[in-house]
Amino acid sequence: MLVAHLSLYSLLFDYSNNHRSHRNCYSEMTISSRLAFVRKVWQTFVENEGLEKSILRNMTITDASDGKIICELPNRLGSAHGGFLSTLVDIGGSVVLCTKGMHSTGVSTDLNVTFINPAKEGDIIVMDSECVKVGKTIAYTVVDIRNKKDGKLIAQGRHTKFIAIAHKDPKNVKL
């Protein structure tokens, strides 16, 4: 735990010592479709080894607007496990930052999930993610996970991200 705190401290310290305007770090390139950019960044997540590739490869980003995304995926795990739903909040709270032109989505500092209703095998899960606030160092997101068939809320989460270094990614774009 101490190592995690020291790592975050060193990131903050490095940022404060090397601060430059985060707006200057975004590529001058513009992308005509926010949805296309978000899908492009999501594809880089899936191409790497890890959870995204193994359990979220069937997730589809169906819509993206400024600060919001909607995704769908089939629940193929029987009753949706809390760890799986927490992963969806983590991913949704990260990928929604791409709607702000961010290619890199920062580091999680807090994740909270409330489990409300079950999802059964074969249900289509709809994940609705929103940026509540994106600042220079911290971003706050909320994620609602619903059953497409009946609209019932399955889980609701909040995800806080440290994004100061992510603002400097040369792959960021102005949308």
C-alpha positions as a LaTeX table, in Angstrom:
\begin{tabular}{lrrr}
\hline
Residue & $x$ (\AA) & $y$ (\AA) & $z$ (\AA) \\
\hline
Met1 & 0.00 & 0.00 & 0.00 \\
Leu2 & 2.88 & 2.35 & 0.81 \\
Val3 & 4.34 & 1.70 & $-2.65$ \\
Ala4 & 1.05 & 2.76 & $-4.28$ \\
His5 & 0.97 & 5.96 & $-2.24$ \\
Leu6 & 4.59 & 6.70 & $-3.08$ \\
Ser7 & 3.93 & 6.08 & $-6.78$ \\
Leu8 & 0.98 & 8.45 & $-6.80$ \\
Tyr9 & 3.02 & 11.00 & $-4.81$ \\
Ser10 & 5.88 & 10.76 & $-7.31$ \\
Leu11 & 3.42 & 11.23 & $-10.20$ \\
Leu12 & 1.98 & 14.32 & $-8.52$ \\
Phe13 & 5.44 & 15.64 & $-7.67$ \\
Asp14 & 6.67 & 15.05 & $-11.22$ \\
Tyr15 & 3.60 & 16.80 & $-12.60$ \\
Ser16 & 3.99 & 19.84 & $-10.36$ \\
Asn17 & 7.68 & 20.16 & $-11.25$ \\
Asn18 & 7.16 & 19.72 & $-14.99$ \\
His19 & 3.81 & 21.46 & $-15.34$ \\
Arg20 & 2.86 & 22.90 & $-18.65$ \\
Ser21 & $-0.53$ & 23.82 & $-20.01$ \\
His22 & $-2.40$ & 20.59 & $-20.71$ \\
Arg23 & $-4.23$ & 22.24 & $-23.60$ \\
Asn24 & $-0.96$ & 22.53 & $-25.56$ \\
Cys25 & $-0.39$ & 18.76 & $-25.41$ \\
Tyr26 & $-3.30$ & 17.89 & $-27.67$ \\
Ser27 & $-2.61$ & 17.20 & $-31.31$ \\
Glu28 & $-3.73$ & 19.88 & $-33.73$ \\
Met29 & $-5.42$ & 17.13 & $-35.71$ \\
Thr30 & $-9.19$ & 17.11 & $-35.50$ \\
Ile31 & $-11.34$ & 14.03 & $-35.80$ \\
Ser32 & $-14.68$ & 14.46 & $-37.51$ \\
Ser33 & $-16.30$ & 11.66 & $-35.56$ \\
Arg34 & $-16.00$ & 11.43 & $-31.80$ \\
Leu35 & $-17.41$ & 7.90 & $-31.98$ \\
Ala36 & $-14.67$ & 6.86 & $-34.43$ \\
Phe37 & $-11.94$ & 8.17 & $-32.10$ \\
Val38 & $-13.41$ & 6.43 & $-29.05$ \\
Arg39 & $-13.68$ & 3.15 & $-30.98$ \\
Lys40 & $-10.07$ & 3.56 & $-32.17$ \\
Val41 & $-8.78$ & 3.99 & $-28.61$ \\
Trp42 & $-10.95$ & 1.06 & $-27.40$ \\
Gln43 & $-9.37$ & $-1.12$ & $-30.09$ \\
Thr44 & $-5.91$ & $-0.38$ & $-28.62$ \\
Phe45 & $-7.24$ & $-1.62$ & $-25.25$ \\
Val46 & $-8.52$ & $-4.86$ & $-26.82$ \\
Glu47 & $-5.33$ & $-5.50$ & $-28.80$ \\
Asn48 & $-3.29$ & $-5.69$ & $-25.59$ \\
Glu49 & $-3.34$ & $-8.73$ & $-23.34$ \\
Gly50 & $-5.58$ & $-8.50$ & $-20.30$ \\
Leu51 & $-9.20$ & $-8.33$ & $-19.23$ \\
Glu52 & $-10.29$ & $-6.23$ & $-22.16$ \\
Lys53 & $-9.23$ & $-8.92$ & $-24.62$ \\
Ser54 & $-10.43$ & $-11.91$ & $-22.63$ \\
Ile55 & $-13.85$ & $-10.88$ & $-21.31$ \\
Leu56 & $-14.76$ & $-7.62$ & $-23.06$ \\
Arg57 & $-13.89$ & $-8.40$ & $-26.68$ \\
Asn58 & $-17.60$ & $-8.51$ & $-27.55$ \\
Met59 & $-18.29$ & $-5.04$ & $-26.18$ \\
Thr60 & $-19.56$ & $-2.58$ & $-28.81$ \\
Ile61 & $-19.46$ & 1.18 & $-28.39$ \\
Thr62 & $-22.83$ & 2.16 & $-29.85$ \\
Asp63 & $-22.75$ & 5.92 & $-29.27$ \\
Ala64 & $-20.37$ & 8.66 & $-28.18$ \\
Ser65 & $-20.97$ & 12.35 & $-27.59$ \\
Asp66 & $-19.09$ & 15.00 & $-25.62$ \\
Gly67 & $-18.57$ & 13.41 & $-22.21$ \\
Lys68 & $-20.85$ & 10.39 & $-22.79$ \\
Ile69 & $-20.63$ & 6.89 & $-24.24$ \\
Ile70 & $-23.05$ & 4.00 & $-24.54$ \\
Cys71 & $-21.76$ & 0.44 & $-24.87$ \\
Glu72 & $-23.43$ & $-2.94$ & $-25.18$ \\
Leu73 & $-22.20$ & $-6.44$ & $-24.54$ \\
Pro74 & $-23.73$ & $-9.86$ & $-24.02$ \\
Asn75 & $-23.55$ & $-11.33$ & $-20.55$ \\
Arg76 & $-22.02$ & $-14.74$ & $-21.14$ \\
Leu77 & $-21.02$ & $-15.42$ & $-17.53$ \\
Gly78 & $-24.25$ & $-16.75$ & $-16.01$ \\
Ser79 & $-25.28$ & $-14.38$ & $-13.23$ \\
Ala80 & $-23.09$ & $-11.31$ & $-13.70$ \\
His81 & $-20.37$ & $-11.41$ & $-11.02$ \\
Gly82 & $-19.54$ & $-8.30$ & $-8.98$ \\
Gly83 & $-15.94$ & $-8.34$ & $-10.21$ \\
Phe84 & $-17.15$ & $-8.32$ & $-13.82$ \\
Leu85 & $-19.51$ & $-5.40$ & $-13.14$ \\
Ser86 & $-16.71$ & $-3.53$ & $-11.33$ \\
Thr87 & $-14.52$ & $-4.06$ & $-14.39$ \\
Leu88 & $-17.26$ & $-2.52$ & $-16.54$ \\
Val89 & $-17.30$ & 0.56 & $-14.28$ \\
Asp90 & $-13.50$ & 0.75 & $-14.54$ \\
Ile91 & $-13.54$ & 0.45 & $-18.33$ \\
Gly92 & $-16.56$ & 2.72 & $-18.83$ \\
Gly93 & $-15.10$ & 5.38 & $-16.55$ \\
Ser94 & $-11.86$ & 5.24 & $-18.52$ \\
Val95 & $-13.09$ & 5.03 & $-22.10$ \\
Val96 & $-15.56$ & 7.91 & $-21.63$ \\
Leu97 & $-12.52$ & 10.18 & $-21.24$ \\
Cys98 & $-11.73$ & 9.51 & $-24.90$ \\
Thr99 & $-14.79$ & 11.62 & $-25.79$ \\
Lys100 & $-12.75$ & 14.56 & $-24.51$ \\
Gly101 & $-9.94$ & 13.77 & $-26.98$ \\
Met102 & $-7.79$ & 11.85 & $-24.50$ \\
His103 & $-5.93$ & 8.85 & $-25.90$ \\
Ser104 & $-4.42$ & 7.97 & $-22.54$ \\
Thr105 & $-7.01$ & 7.70 & $-19.77$ \\
Gly106 & $-4.97$ & 8.11 & $-16.59$ \\
Val107 & $-4.77$ & 6.10 & $-13.38$ \\
Ser108 & $-7.66$ & 5.06 & $-11.13$ \\
Thr109 & $-7.68$ & 6.70 & $-7.71$ \\
Asp110 & $-11.13$ & 5.59 & $-6.55$ \\
Leu111 & $-13.76$ & 3.12 & $-7.75$ \\
Asn112 & $-17.15$ & 2.60 & $-6.12$ \\
Val113 & $-19.82$ & 0.17 & $-7.32$ \\
Thr114 & $-23.32$ & $-0.48$ & $-5.99$ \\
Phe115 & $-24.96$ & $-3.74$ & $-7.14$ \\
Ile116 & $-28.74$ & $-3.37$ & $-7.54$ \\
Asn117 & $-30.25$ & $-6.14$ & $-9.73$ \\
Pro118 & $-28.97$ & $-9.39$ & $-11.25$ \\
Ala119 & $-28.14$ & $-9.95$ & $-14.91$ \\
Lys120 & $-28.65$ & $-13.44$ & $-16.30$ \\
Glu121 & $-26.70$ & $-15.29$ & $-18.94$ \\
Gly122 & $-27.74$ & $-14.10$ & $-22.40$ \\
Asp123 & $-28.94$ & $-10.68$ & $-21.21$ \\
Ile124 & $-27.58$ & $-7.74$ & $-23.17$ \\
Ile125 & $-25.87$ & $-5.33$ & $-20.80$ \\
Val126 & $-25.97$ & $-1.62$ & $-21.63$ \\
Met127 & $-23.28$ & 0.56 & $-20.07$ \\
Asp128 & $-23.96$ & 4.31 & $-20.01$ \\
Ser129 & $-20.88$ & 6.31 & $-18.95$ \\
Glu130 & $-20.59$ & 10.04 & $-18.33$ \\
Cys131 & $-17.82$ & 12.49 & $-17.44$ \\
Val132 & $-19.03$ & 14.52 & $-14.48$ \\
Lys133 & $-15.94$ & 16.73 & $-14.44$ \\
Val134 & $-12.56$ & 16.70 & $-16.19$ \\
Gly135 & $-9.98$ & 18.93 & $-14.57$ \\
Lys136 & $-6.23$ & 19.41 & $-14.98$ \\
Thr137 & $-5.36$ & 16.58 & $-12.58$ \\
Ile138 & $-8.54$ & 14.64 & $-11.73$ \\
Ala139 & $-11.53$ & 13.35 & $-13.71$ \\
Tyr140 & $-14.82$ & 12.15 & $-12.20$ \\
Thr141 & $-17.08$ & 9.72 & $-14.05$ \\
Val142 & $-20.32$ & 7.83 & $-13.39$ \\
Val143 & $-21.39$ & 4.58 & $-15.00$ \\
Asp144 & $-24.90$ & 3.08 & $-15.09$ \\
Ile145 & $-25.17$ & $-0.57$ & $-16.09$ \\
Arg146 & $-28.63$ & $-1.67$ & $-17.24$ \\
Asn147 & $-30.39$ & $-4.68$ & $-18.70$ \\
Lys148 & $-31.32$ & $-3.83$ & $-22.29$ \\
Lys149 & $-34.44$ & $-6.01$ & $-22.19$ \\
Asp150 & $-36.23$ & $-4.33$ & $-19.28$ \\
Gly151 & $-34.11$ & $-1.23$ & $-18.58$ \\
Lys152 & $-33.55$ & $-2.26$ & $-14.96$ \\
Leu153 & $-30.46$ & $-0.87$ & $-13.30$ \\
Ile154 & $-28.00$ & $-3.71$ & $-12.62$ \\
Ala155 & $-25.22$ & $-1.66$ & $-11.04$ \\
Gln156 & $-24.13$ & 1.93 & $-10.67$ \\
Gly157 & $-20.57$ & 3.10 & $-10.23$ \\
Arg158 & $-18.35$ & 6.11 & $-9.77$ \\
His159 & $-14.78$ & 6.22 & $-11.02$ \\
Thr160 & $-12.15$ & 8.86 & $-10.22$ \\
Lys161 & $-9.03$ & 9.11 & $-12.38$ \\
Phe162 & $-5.69$ & 10.93 & $-11.99$ \\
Ile163 & $-5.20$ & 12.41 & $-15.48$ \\
Ala164 & $-2.48$ & 15.08 & $-15.18$ \\
Ile165 & 0.06 & 13.00 & $-17.09$ \\
Ala166 & $-2.58$ & 11.71 & $-19.55$ \\
His167 & $-3.16$ & 15.31 & $-20.67$ \\
Lys168 & 0.41 & 15.27 & $-22.05$ \\
Asp169 & $-0.08$ & 12.26 & $-24.35$ \\
Pro170 & 0.93 & 13.28 & $-27.90$ \\
Lys171 & $-1.85$ & 11.00 & $-29.27$ \\
Asn172 & $-4.55$ & 13.22 & $-27.70$ \\
Val173 & $-6.72$ & 15.07 & $-30.21$ \\
Lys174 & $-8.94$ & 18.13 & $-30.27$ \\
Leu175 & $-12.54$ & 17.12 & $-30.84$ \\
\hline
\end{tabular}
